[in-house]
């Protein structure tokens, strides 16, 4: 996968892209990153990328020209059109399902804005996706882009050591993940559930399914409204409700 990021603050990405799983993914050649300052694409002598909004009002608006030129430069001579992603509080709320969708692409271009907003023609005629990471406003799109890049790259084949890991993450299955424990079995008097020490893999798997349902029911019951429960899971959920 190729990932290009358009931003006015490229230095914000150096530590993130050069660390942990994101760095290992690039070393494994599963992905390559390039961060671009789109000020370099401005046709203004002074590198201006924003201007006052027509009709008046507070703040400055990012101009269409530098961003159009930057995206067109990055997309030219490519066999497959890129997904052009605008990080924006007005975009669709980001989900694991969207991460899985983007992980199938060959080329992603992220646009990270600042100031009051974008010239509307960027939305209408350039981008393919508008994404928000939550119902709050950040100073710019950089932190949101980092979140999306991380969530996508870890899904690429060969990036994580265990190919089953991303499949069992919270939200990937449609439910929240079950609790995890590691050694020691007794820490300050708090003990690991006996079932996990039993060696009975069938019962352990049943416990994990049930605890995943319990955690989802308590913390995110809205997920159960759309999750297709099996007959066994329905039975477990009824048991959970009686227990709690």
mmCIF file of N, CA and C in Angstrom, residues 116-224:
data_model
loop_
_atom_site.group_PDB
_atom_site.id
_atom_site.type_symbol
_atom_site.label_atom_id
_atom_site.label_comp_id
_atom_site.label_asym_id
_atom_site.label_seq_id
_atom_site.Cartn_x
_atom_site.Cartn_y
_atom_site.Cartn_z
ATOM 1 N N UNK A 116 -10.518 27.469 9.384
ATOM 2 C CA UNK A 116 -11.964 27.348 9.560
ATOM 3 C C UNK A 116 -12.563 26.192 8.783
ATOM 4 N N UNK A 117 -11.989 25.879 7.636
ATOM 5 C CA UNK A 117 -12.559 24.786 6.852
ATOM 6 C C UNK A 117 -11.934 24.714 5.476
ATOM 7 N N UNK A 118 -12.584 23.923 4.609
ATOM 8 C CA UNK A 118 -12.112 23.716 3.247
ATOM 9 C C UNK A 118 -13.030 24.430 2.260
ATOM 10 N N UNK A 119 -12.471 24.880 1.159
ATOM 11 C CA UNK A 119 -13.301 25.315 0.039
ATOM 12 C C UNK A 119 -14.191 24.132 -0.358
ATOM 13 N N UNK A 120 -15.472 24.382 -0.453
ATOM 14 C CA UNK A 120 -16.440 23.305 -0.668
ATOM 15 C C UNK A 120 -16.165 22.503 -1.937
ATOM 16 N N UNK A 121 -15.495 23.099 -2.918
ATOM 17 C CA UNK A 121 -15.222 22.392 -4.166
ATOM 18 C C UNK A 121 -14.239 21.229 -3.980
ATOM 19 N N UNK A 122 -13.479 21.276 -2.889
ATOM 20 C CA UNK A 122 -12.607 20.138 -2.560
ATOM 21 C C UNK A 122 -13.473 18.928 -2.228
ATOM 22 N N UNK A 123 -14.509 19.161 -1.420
ATOM 23 C CA UNK A 123 -15.429 18.072 -1.065
ATOM 24 C C UNK A 123 -16.185 17.551 -2.291
ATOM 25 N N UNK A 124 -16.642 18.481 -3.085
ATOM 26 C CA UNK A 124 -17.540 18.121 -4.182
ATOM 27 C C UNK A 124 -16.840 17.426 -5.348
ATOM 28 N N UNK A 125 -15.604 17.791 -5.621
ATOM 29 C CA UNK A 125 -14.987 17.363 -6.873
ATOM 30 C C UNK A 125 -13.645 16.644 -6.732
ATOM 31 N N UNK A 126 -13.164 16.442 -5.495
ATOM 32 C CA UNK A 126 -11.833 15.847 -5.349
ATOM 33 C C UNK A 126 -11.816 14.619 -4.460
ATOM 34 N N UNK A 127 -12.414 14.704 -3.300
ATOM 35 C CA UNK A 127 -12.275 13.620 -2.326
ATOM 36 C C UNK A 127 -13.247 12.479 -2.618
ATOM 37 N N UNK A 128 -12.873 11.300 -2.153
ATOM 38 C CA UNK A 128 -13.752 10.139 -2.251
ATOM 39 C C UNK A 128 -14.403 9.807 -0.911
ATOM 40 N N UNK A 129 -13.761 10.218 0.182
ATOM 41 C CA UNK A 129 -14.248 9.905 1.526
ATOM 42 C C UNK A 129 -14.019 11.094 2.452
ATOM 43 N N UNK A 130 -14.979 11.331 3.328
ATOM 44 C CA UNK A 130 -14.795 12.291 4.426
ATOM 45 C C UNK A 130 -14.926 11.516 5.726
ATOM 46 N N UNK A 131 -13.928 11.638 6.596
ATOM 47 C CA UNK A 131 -13.889 10.826 7.810
ATOM 48 C C UNK A 131 -13.724 11.705 9.047
ATOM 49 N N UNK A 132 -14.499 11.377 10.066
ATOM 50 C CA UNK A 132 -14.365 11.982 11.394
ATOM 51 C C UNK A 132 -14.055 10.872 12.392
ATOM 52 N N UNK A 133 -13.121 11.111 13.314
ATOM 53 C CA UNK A 133 -12.817 10.082 14.318
ATOM 54 C C UNK A 133 -13.665 10.241 15.576
ATOM 55 N N UNK A 134 -14.571 11.205 15.593
ATOM 56 C CA UNK A 134 -15.457 11.350 16.749
ATOM 57 C C UNK A 134 -16.167 12.688 16.733
ATOM 58 N N UNK A 135 -17.110 12.836 17.626
ATOM 59 C CA UNK A 135 -17.920 14.054 17.678
ATOM 60 C C UNK A 135 -17.241 15.116 18.531
ATOM 61 N N UNK A 136 -16.095 15.570 18.051
ATOM 62 C CA UNK A 136 -15.358 16.641 18.708
ATOM 63 C C UNK A 136 -14.481 17.298 17.645
ATOM 64 N N UNK A 137 -13.951 18.463 17.968
ATOM 65 C CA UNK A 137 -13.168 19.216 16.986
ATOM 66 C C UNK A 137 -11.711 19.293 17.433
ATOM 67 N N UNK A 138 -10.795 18.971 16.529
ATOM 68 C CA UNK A 138 -9.360 19.080 16.770
ATOM 69 C C UNK A 138 -8.814 20.312 16.066
ATOM 70 N N UNK A 139 -7.601 20.684 16.411
ATOM 71 C CA UNK A 139 -6.967 21.841 15.781
ATOM 72 C C UNK A 139 -6.782 21.624 14.284
ATOM 73 N N UNK A 140 -6.498 20.401 13.908
ATOM 74 C CA UNK A 140 -6.310 20.070 12.493
ATOM 75 C C UNK A 140 -6.573 18.604 12.260
ATOM 76 N N UNK A 141 -6.409 18.179 11.030
ATOM 77 C CA UNK A 141 -6.713 16.793 10.680
ATOM 78 C C UNK A 141 -5.581 15.813 10.919
ATOM 79 N N UNK A 142 -4.430 16.299 11.388
ATOM 80 C CA UNK A 142 -3.261 15.427 11.510
ATOM 81 C C UNK A 142 -3.462 14.270 12.492
ATOM 82 N N UNK A 143 -3.954 14.564 13.675
ATOM 83 C CA UNK A 143 -4.127 13.490 14.668
ATOM 84 C C UNK A 143 -5.143 12.461 14.191
ATOM 85 N N UNK A 144 -6.205 12.929 13.555
ATOM 86 C CA UNK A 144 -7.197 12.004 13.009
ATOM 87 C C UNK A 144 -6.595 11.110 11.935
ATOM 88 N N UNK A 145 -5.771 11.690 11.068
ATOM 89 C CA UNK A 145 -5.133 10.901 10.016
ATOM 90 C C UNK A 145 -4.215 9.839 10.609
ATOM 91 N N UNK A 146 -3.506 10.185 11.667
ATOM 92 C CA UNK A 146 -2.634 9.206 12.331
ATOM 93 C C UNK A 146 -3.442 8.023 12.848
ATOM 94 N N UNK A 147 -4.589 8.317 13.426
ATOM 95 C CA UNK A 147 -5.459 7.259 13.942
ATOM 96 C C UNK A 147 -5.901 6.325 12.817
ATOM 97 N N UNK A 148 -6.347 6.903 11.718
ATOM 98 C CA UNK A 148 -6.836 6.100 10.597
ATOM 99 C C UNK A 148 -5.697 5.279 9.986
ATOM 100 N N UNK A 149 -4.547 5.903 9.779
ATOM 101 C CA UNK A 149 -3.402 5.188 9.203
ATOM 102 C C UNK A 149 -3.019 3.998 10.077
ATOM 103 N N UNK A 150 -2.936 4.208 11.384
ATOM 104 C CA UNK A 150 -2.568 3.119 12.286
ATOM 105 C C UNK A 150 -3.564 1.967 12.206
ATOM 106 N N UNK A 151 -4.851 2.303 12.220
ATOM 107 C CA UNK A 151 -5.882 1.268 12.226
ATOM 108 C C UNK A 151 -5.927 0.485 10.924
ATOM 109 N N UNK A 152 -5.530 1.126 9.814
ATOM 110 C CA UNK A 152 -5.532 0.467 8.504
ATOM 111 C C UNK A 152 -4.278 -0.387 8.324
ATOM 112 N N UNK A 153 -3.132 0.178 8.629
ATOM 113 C CA UNK A 153 -1.862 -0.504 8.361
ATOM 114 C C UNK A 153 -1.740 -1.804 9.144
ATOM 115 N N UNK A 154 -2.238 -1.836 10.361
ATOM 116 C CA UNK A 154 -2.125 -3.063 11.164
ATOM 117 C C UNK A 154 -2.946 -4.212 10.577
ATOM 118 N N UNK A 155 -3.859 -3.889 9.657
ATOM 119 C CA UNK A 155 -4.671 -4.925 9.022
ATOM 120 C C UNK A 155 -4.025 -5.501 7.765
ATOM 121 N N UNK A 156 -2.962 -4.879 7.290
ATOM 122 C CA UNK A 156 -2.337 -5.344 6.058
ATOM 123 C C UNK A 156 -1.675 -6.704 6.271
ATOM 124 N N UNK A 157 -1.731 -7.588 5.281
ATOM 125 C CA UNK A 157 -1.156 -8.929 5.418
ATOM 126 C C UNK A 157 0.318 -8.889 5.816
ATOM 127 N N UNK A 158 0.657 -9.679 6.836
ATOM 128 C CA UNK A 158 2.037 -9.811 7.259
ATOM 129 C C UNK A 158 2.519 -8.767 8.245
ATOM 130 N N UNK A 159 1.695 -7.766 8.546
ATOM 131 C CA UNK A 159 2.150 -6.702 9.439
ATOM 132 C C UNK A 159 2.190 -7.170 10.890
ATOM 133 N N UNK A 160 1.116 -7.796 11.348
ATOM 134 C CA UNK A 160 1.098 -8.342 12.701
ATOM 135 C C UNK A 160 1.637 -9.771 12.672
ATOM 136 N N UNK A 161 2.346 -10.154 13.714
ATOM 137 C CA UNK A 161 2.938 -11.489 13.749
ATOM 138 C C UNK A 161 1.904 -12.593 13.672
ATOM 139 N N UNK A 162 0.777 -12.413 14.344
ATOM 140 C CA UNK A 162 -0.283 -13.413 14.363
ATOM 141 C C UNK A 162 -1.431 -12.929 13.490
ATOM 142 N N UNK A 163 -1.701 -13.634 12.398
ATOM 143 C CA UNK A 163 -2.740 -13.204 11.461
ATOM 144 C C UNK A 163 -4.134 -13.232 12.077
ATOM 145 N N UNK A 164 -4.299 -13.968 13.184
ATOM 146 C CA UNK A 164 -5.609 -14.035 13.830
ATOM 147 C C UNK A 164 -5.861 -12.820 14.713
ATOM 148 N N UNK A 165 -4.787 -12.110 15.108
ATOM 149 C CA UNK A 165 -4.938 -11.004 16.054
ATOM 150 C C UNK A 165 -5.952 -9.957 15.621
ATOM 151 N N UNK A 166 -5.843 -9.403 14.401
ATOM 152 C CA UNK A 166 -6.819 -8.367 14.030
ATOM 153 C C UNK A 166 -8.245 -8.877 13.915
ATOM 154 N N UNK A 167 -8.404 -10.174 13.618
ATOM 155 C CA UNK A 167 -9.754 -10.727 13.474
ATOM 156 C C UNK A 167 -10.475 -10.788 14.810
ATOM 157 N N UNK A 168 -9.697 -10.864 15.912
ATOM 158 C CA UNK A 168 -10.303 -11.016 17.231
ATOM 159 C C UNK A 168 -10.351 -9.711 18.011
ATOM 160 N N UNK A 169 -9.871 -8.633 17.418
ATOM 161 C CA UNK A 169 -9.915 -7.341 18.090
ATOM 162 C C UNK A 169 -11.354 -6.922 18.356
ATOM 163 N N UNK A 170 -11.514 -6.042 19.356
ATOM 164 C CA UNK A 170 -12.822 -5.429 19.565
ATOM 165 C C UNK A 170 -13.276 -4.760 18.283
ATOM 166 N N UNK A 171 -14.576 -4.901 17.970
ATOM 167 C CA UNK A 171 -15.247 -4.332 16.801
ATOM 168 C C UNK A 171 -15.024 -5.144 15.539
ATOM 169 N N UNK A 172 -13.905 -5.871 15.405
ATOM 170 C CA UNK A 172 -13.703 -6.647 14.179
ATOM 171 C C UNK A 172 -14.749 -7.739 14.059
ATOM 172 N N UNK A 173 -15.091 -8.368 15.171
ATOM 173 C CA UNK A 173 -16.094 -9.423 15.150
ATOM 174 C C UNK A 173 -17.507 -8.856 15.259
ATOM 175 N N UNK A 174 -17.600 -7.590 15.618
ATOM 176 C CA UNK A 174 -18.906 -6.988 15.873
ATOM 177 C C UNK A 174 -19.195 -6.851 17.359
ATOM 178 N N UNK A 175 -18.337 -7.464 18.198
ATOM 179 C CA UNK A 175 -18.489 -7.403 19.651
ATOM 180 C C UNK A 175 -17.216 -6.846 20.271
ATOM 181 N N UNK A 176 -17.310 -6.420 21.524
ATOM 182 C CA UNK A 176 -16.111 -6.041 22.254
ATOM 183 C C UNK A 176 -15.339 -7.298 22.647
ATOM 184 N N UNK A 177 -14.034 -7.154 22.775
ATOM 185 C CA UNK A 177 -13.196 -8.316 23.048
ATOM 186 C C UNK A 177 -13.328 -8.760 24.504
ATOM 187 N N UNK A 178 -13.113 -10.042 24.739
ATOM 188 C CA UNK A 178 -13.167 -10.620 26.090
ATOM 189 C C UNK A 178 -11.976 -10.152 26.922
ATOM 190 N N UNK A 179 -12.017 -10.313 28.266
ATOM 191 C CA UNK A 179 -10.878 -9.938 29.110
ATOM 192 C C UNK A 179 -9.653 -10.819 28.838
ATOM 193 N N UNK A 180 -8.475 -10.250 29.102
ATOM 194 C CA UNK A 180 -7.219 -10.989 28.967
ATOM 195 C C UNK A 180 -6.500 -11.025 30.307
ATOM 196 N N UNK A 181 -5.725 -12.095 30.535
ATOM 197 C CA UNK A 181 -4.903 -12.223 31.737
ATOM 198 C C UNK A 181 -3.554 -12.814 31.356
ATOM 199 N N UNK A 182 -2.534 -12.507 32.161
ATOM 200 C CA UNK A 182 -1.237 -13.150 32.004
ATOM 201 C C UNK A 182 -0.636 -13.396 33.391
ATOM 202 N N UNK A 183 0.541 -13.971 33.445
ATOM 203 C CA UNK A 183 1.155 -14.293 34.728
ATOM 204 C C UNK A 183 1.508 -13.038 35.535
ATOM 205 N N UNK A 184 1.414 -13.149 36.887
ATOM 206 C CA UNK A 184 1.130 -14.334 37.707
ATOM 207 C C UNK A 184 -0.361 -14.629 37.792
ATOM 208 N N UNK A 185 -0.677 -15.851 38.155
ATOM 209 C CA UNK A 185 -2.080 -16.249 38.276
ATOM 210 C C UNK A 185 -2.751 -15.584 39.462
ATOM 211 N N UNK A 186 -1.945 -15.185 40.465
ATOM 212 C CA UNK A 186 -2.466 -14.499 41.649
ATOM 213 C C UNK A 186 -1.645 -13.235 41.850
ATOM 214 N N UNK A 187 -2.256 -12.083 41.627
ATOM 215 C CA UNK A 187 -1.569 -10.802 41.807
ATOM 216 C C UNK A 187 -2.309 -9.991 42.861
ATOM 217 N N UNK A 188 -1.662 -9.806 44.012
ATOM 218 C CA UNK A 188 -2.242 -9.063 45.137
ATOM 219 C C UNK A 188 -3.589 -9.616 45.571
ATOM 220 N N UNK A 189 -3.728 -10.911 45.437
ATOM 221 C CA UNK A 189 -4.971 -11.559 45.836
ATOM 222 C C UNK A 189 -6.031 -11.594 44.759
ATOM 223 N N UNK A 190 -5.768 -10.959 43.618
ATOM 224 C CA UNK A 190 -6.707 -10.988 42.491
ATOM 225 C C UNK A 190 -6.293 -12.129 41.569
ATOM 226 N N UNK A 191 -7.191 -13.087 41.427
ATOM 227 C CA UNK A 191 -6.828 -14.325 40.737
ATOM 228 C C UNK A 191 -7.411 -14.406 39.329
ATOM 229 N N UNK A 192 -6.680 -15.078 38.471
ATOM 230 C CA UNK A 192 -7.142 -15.367 37.121
ATOM 231 C C UNK A 192 -8.299 -16.364 37.210
ATOM 232 N N UNK A 193 -9.354 -16.207 36.417
ATOM 233 C CA UNK A 193 -10.456 -17.180 36.441
ATOM 234 C C UNK A 193 -9.951 -18.610 36.240
ATOM 235 N N UNK A 194 -10.468 -19.527 37.062
ATOM 236 C CA UNK A 194 -10.008 -20.917 37.041
ATOM 237 C C UNK A 194 -10.106 -21.541 35.657
ATOM 238 N N UNK A 195 -11.127 -21.172 34.897
ATOM 239 C CA UNK A 195 -11.353 -21.797 33.597
ATOM 240 C C UNK A 195 -10.150 -21.606 32.674
ATOM 241 N N UNK A 196 -9.467 -20.454 32.807
ATOM 242 C CA UNK A 196 -8.329 -20.164 31.935
ATOM 243 C C UNK A 196 -7.093 -20.985 32.294
ATOM 244 N N UNK A 197 -7.106 -21.582 33.472
ATOM 245 C CA UNK A 197 -5.987 -22.418 33.915
ATOM 246 C C UNK A 197 -6.292 -23.901 33.759
ATOM 247 N N UNK A 198 -7.484 -24.210 33.254
ATOM 248 C CA UNK A 198 -7.948 -25.602 33.215
ATOM 249 C C UNK A 198 -7.320 -26.420 32.093
ATOM 250 N N UNK A 199 -6.898 -25.767 31.030
ATOM 251 C CA UNK A 199 -6.381 -26.502 29.876
ATOM 252 C C UNK A 199 -7.471 -27.051 28.971
ATOM 253 N N UNK A 200 -8.725 -26.812 29.318
ATOM 254 C CA UNK A 200 -9.856 -27.273 28.506
ATOM 255 C C UNK A 200 -10.167 -26.200 27.468
ATOM 256 N N UNK A 201 -9.659 -26.361 26.255
ATOM 257 C CA UNK A 201 -9.756 -25.312 25.245
ATOM 258 C C UNK A 201 -11.187 -25.039 24.796
ATOM 259 N N UNK A 202 -12.020 -26.071 24.806
ATOM 260 C CA UNK A 202 -13.414 -25.878 24.411
ATOM 261 C C UNK A 202 -14.129 -24.979 25.421
ATOM 262 N N UNK A 203 -13.921 -25.251 26.710
ATOM 263 C CA UNK A 203 -14.566 -24.443 27.738
ATOM 264 C C UNK A 203 -13.978 -23.034 27.794
ATOM 265 N N UNK A 204 -12.684 -22.925 27.510
ATOM 266 C CA UNK A 204 -12.056 -21.603 27.477
ATOM 267 C C UNK A 204 -12.661 -20.759 26.369
ATOM 268 N N UNK A 205 -12.858 -21.366 25.195
ATOM 269 C CA UNK A 205 -13.443 -20.635 24.077
ATOM 270 C C UNK A 205 -14.877 -20.221 24.396
ATOM 271 N N UNK A 206 -15.636 -21.094 25.041
ATOM 272 C CA UNK A 206 -17.002 -20.757 25.445
ATOM 273 C C UNK A 206 -16.986 -19.590 26.434
ATOM 274 N N UNK A 207 -16.046 -19.615 27.379
ATOM 275 C CA UNK A 207 -15.921 -18.527 28.363
ATOM 276 C C UNK A 207 -15.615 -17.220 27.660
ATOM 277 N N UNK A 208 -14.736 -17.257 26.680
ATOM 278 C CA UNK A 208 -14.360 -16.035 25.970
ATOM 279 C C UNK A 208 -15.536 -15.453 25.194
ATOM 280 N N UNK A 209 -16.297 -16.320 24.547
ATOM 281 C CA UNK A 209 -17.480 -15.847 23.818
ATOM 282 C C UNK A 209 -18.472 -15.200 24.784
ATOM 283 N N UNK A 210 -18.693 -15.866 25.888
ATOM 284 C CA UNK A 210 -19.668 -15.365 26.858
ATOM 285 C C UNK A 210 -19.205 -14.035 27.471
ATOM 286 N N UNK A 211 -17.913 -13.937 27.782
ATOM 287 C CA UNK A 211 -17.403 -12.700 28.373
ATOM 288 C C UNK A 211 -17.382 -11.562 27.354
ATOM 289 N N UNK A 212 -17.176 -11.897 26.101
ATOM 290 C CA UNK A 212 -17.259 -10.890 25.036
ATOM 291 C C UNK A 212 -18.681 -10.344 24.953
ATOM 292 N N UNK A 213 -19.653 -11.228 25.025
ATOM 293 C CA UNK A 213 -21.059 -10.808 25.028
ATOM 294 C C UNK A 213 -21.384 -9.989 26.276
ATOM 295 N N UNK A 214 -20.876 -10.414 27.413
ATOM 296 C CA UNK A 214 -21.152 -9.702 28.669
ATOM 297 C C UNK A 214 -20.604 -8.271 28.611
ATOM 298 N N UNK A 215 -19.371 -8.153 28.132
ATOM 299 C CA UNK A 215 -18.741 -6.835 28.065
ATOM 300 C C UNK A 215 -19.475 -5.931 27.067
ATOM 301 N N UNK A 216 -19.894 -6.511 25.953
ATOM 302 C CA UNK A 216 -20.624 -5.719 24.950
ATOM 303 C C UNK A 216 -21.976 -5.284 25.489
ATOM 304 N N UNK A 217 -22.680 -6.199 26.153
ATOM 305 C CA UNK A 217 -23.999 -5.880 26.707
ATOM 306 C C UNK A 217 -23.905 -4.770 27.752
ATOM 307 N N UNK A 218 -22.844 -4.783 28.564
ATOM 308 C CA UNK A 218 -22.711 -3.788 29.622
ATOM 309 C C UNK A 218 -22.211 -2.441 29.102
ATOM 310 N N UNK A 219 -21.280 -2.492 28.142
ATOM 311 C CA UNK A 219 -20.608 -1.258 27.735
ATOM 312 C C UNK A 219 -21.132 -0.665 26.426
ATOM 313 N N UNK A 220 -21.491 -1.519 25.485
ATOM 314 C CA UNK A 220 -21.956 -1.043 24.177
ATOM 315 C C UNK A 220 -23.160 -1.853 23.712
ATOM 316 N N UNK A 221 -24.277 -1.774 24.440
ATOM 317 C CA UNK A 221 -25.456 -2.558 24.049
ATOM 318 C C UNK A 221 -25.956 -2.230 22.645
ATOM 319 N N UNK A 222 -25.618 -1.041 22.148
ATOM 320 C CA UNK A 222 -26.048 -0.661 20.795
ATOM 321 C C UNK A 222 -25.469 -1.594 19.737
ATOM 322 N N UNK A 223 -24.295 -2.172 20.006
ATOM 323 C CA UNK A 223 -23.690 -3.091 19.042
ATOM 324 C C UNK A 223 -24.514 -4.365 18.884
ATOM 325 N N UNK A 224 -25.170 -4.768 19.960
ATOM 326 C CA UNK A 224 -25.971 -5.991 19.908
ATOM 327 C C UNK A 224 -27.236 -5.820 19.076
#
